[in-house]
Each structure stands twice: as C-alpha cells, then as structure tokens.
PDB file of C-alpha atoms in Angstrom:
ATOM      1  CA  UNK G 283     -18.124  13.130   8.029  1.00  0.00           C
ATOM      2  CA  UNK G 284     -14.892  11.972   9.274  1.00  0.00           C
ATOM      3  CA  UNK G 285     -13.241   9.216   7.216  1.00  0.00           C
ATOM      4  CA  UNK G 286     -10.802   8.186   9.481  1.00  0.00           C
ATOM      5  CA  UNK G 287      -9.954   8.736  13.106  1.00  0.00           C
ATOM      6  CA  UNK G 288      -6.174   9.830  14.852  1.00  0.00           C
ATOM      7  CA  UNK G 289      -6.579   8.737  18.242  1.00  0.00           C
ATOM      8  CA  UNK G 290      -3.646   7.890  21.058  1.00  0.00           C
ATOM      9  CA  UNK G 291      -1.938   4.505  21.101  1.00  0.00           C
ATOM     10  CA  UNK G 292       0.654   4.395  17.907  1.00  0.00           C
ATOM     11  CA  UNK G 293       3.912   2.404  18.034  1.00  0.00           C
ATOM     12  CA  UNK G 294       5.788   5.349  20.046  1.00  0.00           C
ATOM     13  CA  UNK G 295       3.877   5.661  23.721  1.00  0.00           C
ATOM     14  CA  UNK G 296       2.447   8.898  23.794  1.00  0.00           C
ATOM     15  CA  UNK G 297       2.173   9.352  20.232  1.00  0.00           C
ATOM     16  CA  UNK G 298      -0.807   8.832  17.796  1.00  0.00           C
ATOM     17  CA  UNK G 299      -2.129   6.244  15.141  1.00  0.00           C
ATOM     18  CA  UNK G 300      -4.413   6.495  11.969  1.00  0.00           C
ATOM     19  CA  UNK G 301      -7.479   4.094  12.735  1.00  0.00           C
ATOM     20  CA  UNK G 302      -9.448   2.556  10.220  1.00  0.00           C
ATOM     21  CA  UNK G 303     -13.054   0.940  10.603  1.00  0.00           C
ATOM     22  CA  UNK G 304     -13.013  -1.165   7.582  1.00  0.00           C
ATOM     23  CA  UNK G 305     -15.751  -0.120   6.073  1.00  0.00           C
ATOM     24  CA  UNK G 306     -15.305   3.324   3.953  1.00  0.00           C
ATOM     25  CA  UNK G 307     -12.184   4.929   5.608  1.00  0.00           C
ATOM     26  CA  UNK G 308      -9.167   5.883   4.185  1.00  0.00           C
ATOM     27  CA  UNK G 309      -6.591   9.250   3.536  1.00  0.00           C
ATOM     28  CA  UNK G 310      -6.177  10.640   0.263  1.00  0.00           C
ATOM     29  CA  UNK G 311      -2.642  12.301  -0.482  1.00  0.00           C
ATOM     30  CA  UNK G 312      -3.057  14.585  -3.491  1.00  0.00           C
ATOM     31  CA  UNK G 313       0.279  15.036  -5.260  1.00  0.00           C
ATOM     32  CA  UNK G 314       1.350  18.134  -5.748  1.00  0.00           C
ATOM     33  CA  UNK G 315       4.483  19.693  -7.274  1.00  0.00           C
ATOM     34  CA  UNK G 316       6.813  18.961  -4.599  1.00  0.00           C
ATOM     35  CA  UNK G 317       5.531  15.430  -4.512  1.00  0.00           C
ATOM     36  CA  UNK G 318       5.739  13.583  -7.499  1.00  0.00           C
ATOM     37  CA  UNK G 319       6.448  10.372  -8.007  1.00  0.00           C
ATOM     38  CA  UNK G 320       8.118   9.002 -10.962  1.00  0.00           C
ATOM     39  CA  UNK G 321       8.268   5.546 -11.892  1.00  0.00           C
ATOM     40  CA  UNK G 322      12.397   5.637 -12.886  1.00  0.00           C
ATOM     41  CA  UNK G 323      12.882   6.606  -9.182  1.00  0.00           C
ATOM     42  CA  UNK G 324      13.740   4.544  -6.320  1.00  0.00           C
ATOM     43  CA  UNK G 325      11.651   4.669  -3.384  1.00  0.00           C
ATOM     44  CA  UNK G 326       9.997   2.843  -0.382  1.00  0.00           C
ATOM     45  CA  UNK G 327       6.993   2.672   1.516  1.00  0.00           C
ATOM     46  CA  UNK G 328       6.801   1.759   5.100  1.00  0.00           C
ATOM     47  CA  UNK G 329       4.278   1.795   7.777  1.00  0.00           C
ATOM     48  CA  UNK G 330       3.979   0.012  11.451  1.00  0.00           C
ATOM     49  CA  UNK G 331       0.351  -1.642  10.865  1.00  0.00           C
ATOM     50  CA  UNK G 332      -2.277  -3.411  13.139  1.00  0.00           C
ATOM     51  CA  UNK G 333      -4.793  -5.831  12.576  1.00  0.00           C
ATOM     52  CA  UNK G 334      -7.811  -5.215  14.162  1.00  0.00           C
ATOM     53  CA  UNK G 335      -9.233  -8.575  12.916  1.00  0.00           C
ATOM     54  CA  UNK G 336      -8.500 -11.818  10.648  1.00  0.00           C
ATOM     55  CA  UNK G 337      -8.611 -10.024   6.954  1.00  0.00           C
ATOM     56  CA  UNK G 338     -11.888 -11.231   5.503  1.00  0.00           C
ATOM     57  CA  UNK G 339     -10.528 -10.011   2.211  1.00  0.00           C
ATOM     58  CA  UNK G 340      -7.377  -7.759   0.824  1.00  0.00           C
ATOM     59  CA  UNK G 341      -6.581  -4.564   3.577  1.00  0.00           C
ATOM     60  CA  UNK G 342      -4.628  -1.976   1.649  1.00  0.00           C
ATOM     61  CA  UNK G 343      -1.788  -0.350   3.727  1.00  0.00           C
ATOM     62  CA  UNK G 344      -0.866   2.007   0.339  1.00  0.00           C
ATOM     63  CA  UNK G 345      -1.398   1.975  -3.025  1.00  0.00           C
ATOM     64  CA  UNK G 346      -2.064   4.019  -6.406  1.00  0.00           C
ATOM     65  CA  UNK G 347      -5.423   3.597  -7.627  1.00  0.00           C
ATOM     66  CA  UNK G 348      -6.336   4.084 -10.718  1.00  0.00           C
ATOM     67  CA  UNK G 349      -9.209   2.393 -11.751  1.00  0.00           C
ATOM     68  CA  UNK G 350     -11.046   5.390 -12.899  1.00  0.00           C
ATOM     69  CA  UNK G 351      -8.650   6.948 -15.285  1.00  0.00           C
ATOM     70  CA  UNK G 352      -8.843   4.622 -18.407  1.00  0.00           C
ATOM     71  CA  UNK G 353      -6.505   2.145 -16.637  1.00  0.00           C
ATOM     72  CA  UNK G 354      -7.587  -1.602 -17.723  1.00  0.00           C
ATOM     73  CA  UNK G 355      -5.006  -2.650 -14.920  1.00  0.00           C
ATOM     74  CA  UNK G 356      -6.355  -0.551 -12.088  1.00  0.00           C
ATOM     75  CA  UNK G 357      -3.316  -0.201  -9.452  1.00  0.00           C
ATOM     76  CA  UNK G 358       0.109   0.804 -10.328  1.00  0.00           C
ATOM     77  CA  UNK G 359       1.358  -0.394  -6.965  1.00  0.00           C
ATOM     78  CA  UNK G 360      -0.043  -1.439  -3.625  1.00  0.00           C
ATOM     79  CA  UNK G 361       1.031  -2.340  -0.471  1.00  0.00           C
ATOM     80  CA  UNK G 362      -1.479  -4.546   1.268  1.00  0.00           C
ATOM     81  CA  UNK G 363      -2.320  -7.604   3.559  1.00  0.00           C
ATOM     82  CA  UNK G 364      -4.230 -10.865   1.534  1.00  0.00           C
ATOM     83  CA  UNK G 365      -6.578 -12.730   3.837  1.00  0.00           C
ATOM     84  CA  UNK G 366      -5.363 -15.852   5.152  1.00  0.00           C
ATOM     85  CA  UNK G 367      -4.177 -18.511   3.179  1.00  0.00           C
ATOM     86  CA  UNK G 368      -5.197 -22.258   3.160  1.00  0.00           C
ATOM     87  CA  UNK G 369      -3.041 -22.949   6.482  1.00  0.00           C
ATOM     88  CA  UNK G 370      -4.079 -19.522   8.509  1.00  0.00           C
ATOM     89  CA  UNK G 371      -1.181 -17.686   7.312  1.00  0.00           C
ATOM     90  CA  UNK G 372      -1.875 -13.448   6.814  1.00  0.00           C
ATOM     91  CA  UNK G 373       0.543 -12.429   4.225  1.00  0.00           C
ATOM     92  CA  UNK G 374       1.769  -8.975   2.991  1.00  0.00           C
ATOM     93  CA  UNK G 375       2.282  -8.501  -0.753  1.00  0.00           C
ATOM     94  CA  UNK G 376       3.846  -5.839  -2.495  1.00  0.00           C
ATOM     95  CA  UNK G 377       2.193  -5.077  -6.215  1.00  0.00           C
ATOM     96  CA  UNK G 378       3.326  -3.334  -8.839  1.00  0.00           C
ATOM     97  CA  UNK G 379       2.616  -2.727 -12.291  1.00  0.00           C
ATOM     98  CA  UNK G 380       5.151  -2.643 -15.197  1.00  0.00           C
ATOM     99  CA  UNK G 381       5.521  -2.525 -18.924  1.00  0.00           C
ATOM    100  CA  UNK G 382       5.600  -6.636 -18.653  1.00  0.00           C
ATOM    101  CA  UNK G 383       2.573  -7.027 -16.438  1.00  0.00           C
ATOM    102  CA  UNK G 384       2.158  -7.405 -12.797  1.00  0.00           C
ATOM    103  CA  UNK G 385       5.084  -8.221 -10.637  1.00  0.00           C
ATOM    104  CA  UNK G 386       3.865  -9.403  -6.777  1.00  0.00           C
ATOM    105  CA  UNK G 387       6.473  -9.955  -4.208  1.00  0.00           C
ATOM    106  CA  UNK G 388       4.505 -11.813  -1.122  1.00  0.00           C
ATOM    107  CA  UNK G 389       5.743 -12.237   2.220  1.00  0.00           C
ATOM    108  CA  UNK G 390       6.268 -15.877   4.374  1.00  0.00           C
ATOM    109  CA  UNK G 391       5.851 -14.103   7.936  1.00  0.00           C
ATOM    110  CA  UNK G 392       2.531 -14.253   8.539  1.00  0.00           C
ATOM    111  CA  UNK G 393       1.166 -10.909  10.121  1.00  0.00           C
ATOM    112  CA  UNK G 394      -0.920 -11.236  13.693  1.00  0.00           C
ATOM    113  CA  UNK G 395      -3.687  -9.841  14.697  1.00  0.00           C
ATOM    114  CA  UNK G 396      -3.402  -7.325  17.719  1.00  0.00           C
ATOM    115  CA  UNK G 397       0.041  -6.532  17.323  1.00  0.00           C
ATOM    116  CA  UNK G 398       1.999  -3.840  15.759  1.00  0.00           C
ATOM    117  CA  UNK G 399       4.433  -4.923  12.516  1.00  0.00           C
ATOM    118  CA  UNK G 400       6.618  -3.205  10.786  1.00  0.00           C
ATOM    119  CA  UNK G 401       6.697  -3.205   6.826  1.00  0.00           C
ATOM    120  CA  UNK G 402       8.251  -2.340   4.149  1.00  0.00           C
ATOM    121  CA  UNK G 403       8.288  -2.303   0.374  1.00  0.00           C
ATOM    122  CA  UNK G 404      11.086  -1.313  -1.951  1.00  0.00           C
ATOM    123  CA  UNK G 405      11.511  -0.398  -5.751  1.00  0.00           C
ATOM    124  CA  UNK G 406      14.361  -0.073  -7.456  1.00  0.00           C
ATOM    125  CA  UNK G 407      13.788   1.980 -10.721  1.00  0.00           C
ATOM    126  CA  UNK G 408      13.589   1.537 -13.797  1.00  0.00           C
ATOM    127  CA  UNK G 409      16.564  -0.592 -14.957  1.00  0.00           C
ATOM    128  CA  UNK G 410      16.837  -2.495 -11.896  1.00  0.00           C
ATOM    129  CA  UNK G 411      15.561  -6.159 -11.786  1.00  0.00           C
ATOM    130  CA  UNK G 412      13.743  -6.655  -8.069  1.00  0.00           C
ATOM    131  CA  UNK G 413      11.571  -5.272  -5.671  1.00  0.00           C
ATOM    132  CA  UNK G 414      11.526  -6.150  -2.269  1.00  0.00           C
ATOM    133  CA  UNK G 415       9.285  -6.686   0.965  1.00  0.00           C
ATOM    134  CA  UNK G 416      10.485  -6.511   4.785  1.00  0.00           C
ATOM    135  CA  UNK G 417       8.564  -7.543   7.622  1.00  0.00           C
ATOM    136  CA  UNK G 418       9.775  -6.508  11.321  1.00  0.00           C
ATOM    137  CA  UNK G 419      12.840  -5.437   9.204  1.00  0.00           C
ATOM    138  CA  UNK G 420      13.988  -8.829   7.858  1.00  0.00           C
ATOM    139  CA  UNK G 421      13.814  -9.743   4.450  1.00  0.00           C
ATOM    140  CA  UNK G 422      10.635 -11.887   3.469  1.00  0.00           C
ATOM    141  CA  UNK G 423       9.970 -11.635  -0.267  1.00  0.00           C
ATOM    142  CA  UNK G 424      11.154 -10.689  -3.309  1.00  0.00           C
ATOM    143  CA  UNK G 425      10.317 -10.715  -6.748  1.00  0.00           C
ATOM    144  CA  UNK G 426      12.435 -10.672 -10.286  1.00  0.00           C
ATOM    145  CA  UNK G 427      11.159  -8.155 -12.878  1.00  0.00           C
ATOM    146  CA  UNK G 428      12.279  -8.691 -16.423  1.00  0.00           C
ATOM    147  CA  UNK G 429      12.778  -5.769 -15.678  1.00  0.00           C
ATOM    148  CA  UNK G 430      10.711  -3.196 -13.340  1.00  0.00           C
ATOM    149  CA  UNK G 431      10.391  -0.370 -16.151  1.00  0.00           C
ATOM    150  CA  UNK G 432       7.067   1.326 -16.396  1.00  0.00           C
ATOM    151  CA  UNK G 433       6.512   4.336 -19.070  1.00  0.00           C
ATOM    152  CA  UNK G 434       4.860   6.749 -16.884  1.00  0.00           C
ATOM    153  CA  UNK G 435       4.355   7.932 -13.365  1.00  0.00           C
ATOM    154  CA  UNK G 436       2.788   8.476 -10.558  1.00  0.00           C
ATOM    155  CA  UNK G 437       1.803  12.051 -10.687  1.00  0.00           C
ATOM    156  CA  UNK G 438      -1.178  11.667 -13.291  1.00  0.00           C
ATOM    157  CA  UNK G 439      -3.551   9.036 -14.238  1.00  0.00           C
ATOM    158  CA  UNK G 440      -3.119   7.329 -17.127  1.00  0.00           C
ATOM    159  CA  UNK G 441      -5.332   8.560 -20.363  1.00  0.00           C
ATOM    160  CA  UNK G 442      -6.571  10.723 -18.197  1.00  0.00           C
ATOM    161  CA  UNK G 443      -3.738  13.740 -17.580  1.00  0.00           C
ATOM    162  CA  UNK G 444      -5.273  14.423 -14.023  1.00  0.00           C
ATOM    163  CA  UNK G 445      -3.788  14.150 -10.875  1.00  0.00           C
ATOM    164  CA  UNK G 446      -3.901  10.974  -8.900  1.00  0.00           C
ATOM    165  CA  UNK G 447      -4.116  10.505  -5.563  1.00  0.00           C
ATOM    166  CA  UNK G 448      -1.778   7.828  -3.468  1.00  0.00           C
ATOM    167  CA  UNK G 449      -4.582   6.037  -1.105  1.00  0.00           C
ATOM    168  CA  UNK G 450      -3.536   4.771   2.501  1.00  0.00           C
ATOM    169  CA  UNK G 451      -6.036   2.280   4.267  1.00  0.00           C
ATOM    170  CA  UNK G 452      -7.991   1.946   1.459  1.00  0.00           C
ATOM    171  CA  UNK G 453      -9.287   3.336  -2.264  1.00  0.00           C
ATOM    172  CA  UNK G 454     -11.921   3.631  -4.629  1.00  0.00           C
ATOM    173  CA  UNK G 455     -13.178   2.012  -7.278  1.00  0.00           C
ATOM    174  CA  UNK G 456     -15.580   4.407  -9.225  1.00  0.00           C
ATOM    175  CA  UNK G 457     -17.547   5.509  -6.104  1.00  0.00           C
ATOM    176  CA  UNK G 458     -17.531   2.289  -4.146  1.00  0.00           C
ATOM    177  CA  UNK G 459     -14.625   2.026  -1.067  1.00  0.00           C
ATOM    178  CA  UNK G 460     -12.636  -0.907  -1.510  1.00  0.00           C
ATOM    179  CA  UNK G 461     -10.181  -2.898  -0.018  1.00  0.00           C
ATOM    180  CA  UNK G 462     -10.655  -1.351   3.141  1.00  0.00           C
ATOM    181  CA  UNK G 463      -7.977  -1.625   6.247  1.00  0.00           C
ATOM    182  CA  UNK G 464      -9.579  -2.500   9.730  1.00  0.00           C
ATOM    183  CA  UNK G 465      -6.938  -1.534  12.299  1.00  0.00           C
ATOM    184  CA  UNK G 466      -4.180   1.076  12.865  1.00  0.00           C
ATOM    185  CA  UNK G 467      -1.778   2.257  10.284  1.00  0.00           C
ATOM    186  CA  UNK G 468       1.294   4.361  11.867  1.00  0.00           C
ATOM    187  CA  UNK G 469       4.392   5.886  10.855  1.00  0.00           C
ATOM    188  CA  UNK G 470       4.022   5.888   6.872  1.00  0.00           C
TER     189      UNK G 470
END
C-alpha cells in the first residue's frame, strides 16, 4: 500500500509534489543521528501547500506527534491549517509546546483553496521570547512565550526513550490517522 502519491505539478513547472487524499496518508521521517532536533535550537519549517478542498477539520502540514509515548500533551509542535472560521476565513497556526503550556501563533491571511501558498514557521530557542508564522513570505502571526524553553527534544519521545518520528500531511494517534492533509504539500 502506498500512503501517499509524488506525482507532476509542484510549485516549480516540471517538478513534483507530495499528494495527499485526506484520508490515511502521510510521510514519516525517522530521525536519525544526523537529524536530531533539539528543542534549544533555532529552526524553521516551510512548505508551498495546496488545498484540495475547504478543511472540514485541522490538515497538518508538519508536526511531532507524540501521543503514544506517555505524552498527556500529545504534539510538541505542529504546523497545520484550522478549518474555517465563523466568517470563511482558513487560517494557518503554528503550535508548540513548552515548559509553560501551549503557545499558538495563528495567521490573518486566510489560505485558498486551489492555489499554491507559501508558509512558514519559526522558533527561536530556548531563551528567546517568540515564534513566528509567514504566509506568501509576509509576516502574519506571532506569539509571546514567557519564554519558549522546553526540557527535552525532538529526537525521542517523552517517557518513552524511543525515537520519534516528525509526521508531514498527517499523524497518528494510537493506530487511528488523524488530522489528515487533502491536497499537495511541496518543497518542505
């Protein structure tokens, strides 16, 4: 069984795009020594997405699941699309999970449907005091952390010591596929 599909038609012309039905596909990136990441770093995730339809509920672009390793909170970040909000609007937030609780940065650009967008998320380590969400490379949300630090990382589950596995396009929750992206994910 195939659980997702790389066919033509990403951002670049000629190049490809990761397709997603919605239903139970998604890519699992297994860390490995050579990537690791830690918490205290910096770092980004970006991605050129497309909605294939009106979100009937929350698309995940990226994000570290961890529901199944003892972690009451779940995710320690995720990227993702909520579905629309009282006035139409589809919004990106940016999660992420620190020492203080859960910090959410959401976005005031509302996302179409049909058409490539660019986003991106940023972190700024432990010690800093924001994270930070672009769409189509402007600066749309932003969120205050008193402050961002988080005892851990990303390389094993929590109370667990196994590896974990970053999810793009969706995740799991036990052995149920959640949060499921319909649409094309490209460039992350």
């Amino acid at each position: 069984d195939t659980i997702w599909e790389y066919q033509p038609g990403g951002v670049e012309r000629g190049s490809y795009v990761l397709v997603f039905d919605g239903a139970d596909s998604f890519v699992s990136i297994s860390p490995t020594d050579d990537f690791l990441l830690q918490f205290s770093d910096t770092f980004s995730i970006m991605a050129w997405i497309r909605l294939d339809e009106t979100p009937p509920n929350e698309f995940t672009i990226a994000g570290y699941w961890n529901f199944d390793a003892g972690n009451p909170e779940g995710n320690l970040f995720w990227l993702g699309i909520n579905p629309p909000d009282g006035e139409g609007n589809i919004l990106v937030v940016f999660w992420f999970q620190s020492n203080d609780g859960a910090n959410m940065a959401t976005s005031s650009i509302s996302v179409p449907v049909n058409q490539w967008t660019h986003v991106a998320a940023v972190y700024n380590g432990t010690g800093s005091d924001t994270m930070q969400l672009y769409i189509n490379k402007t600066l749309d949300g932003a969120m205050q952390c008193n402050p961002c630090d988080y005892t851990g990382s990303f390389d094993y589950a929590l109370n667990s010591g196994e590896l974990s596995d970053i999810n793009i396009g969706g995740s799991f929750s036990g052995d149920t596929s959640v949060y499921n992206f319909r649409g094309g994910i490209d460039e992350v």
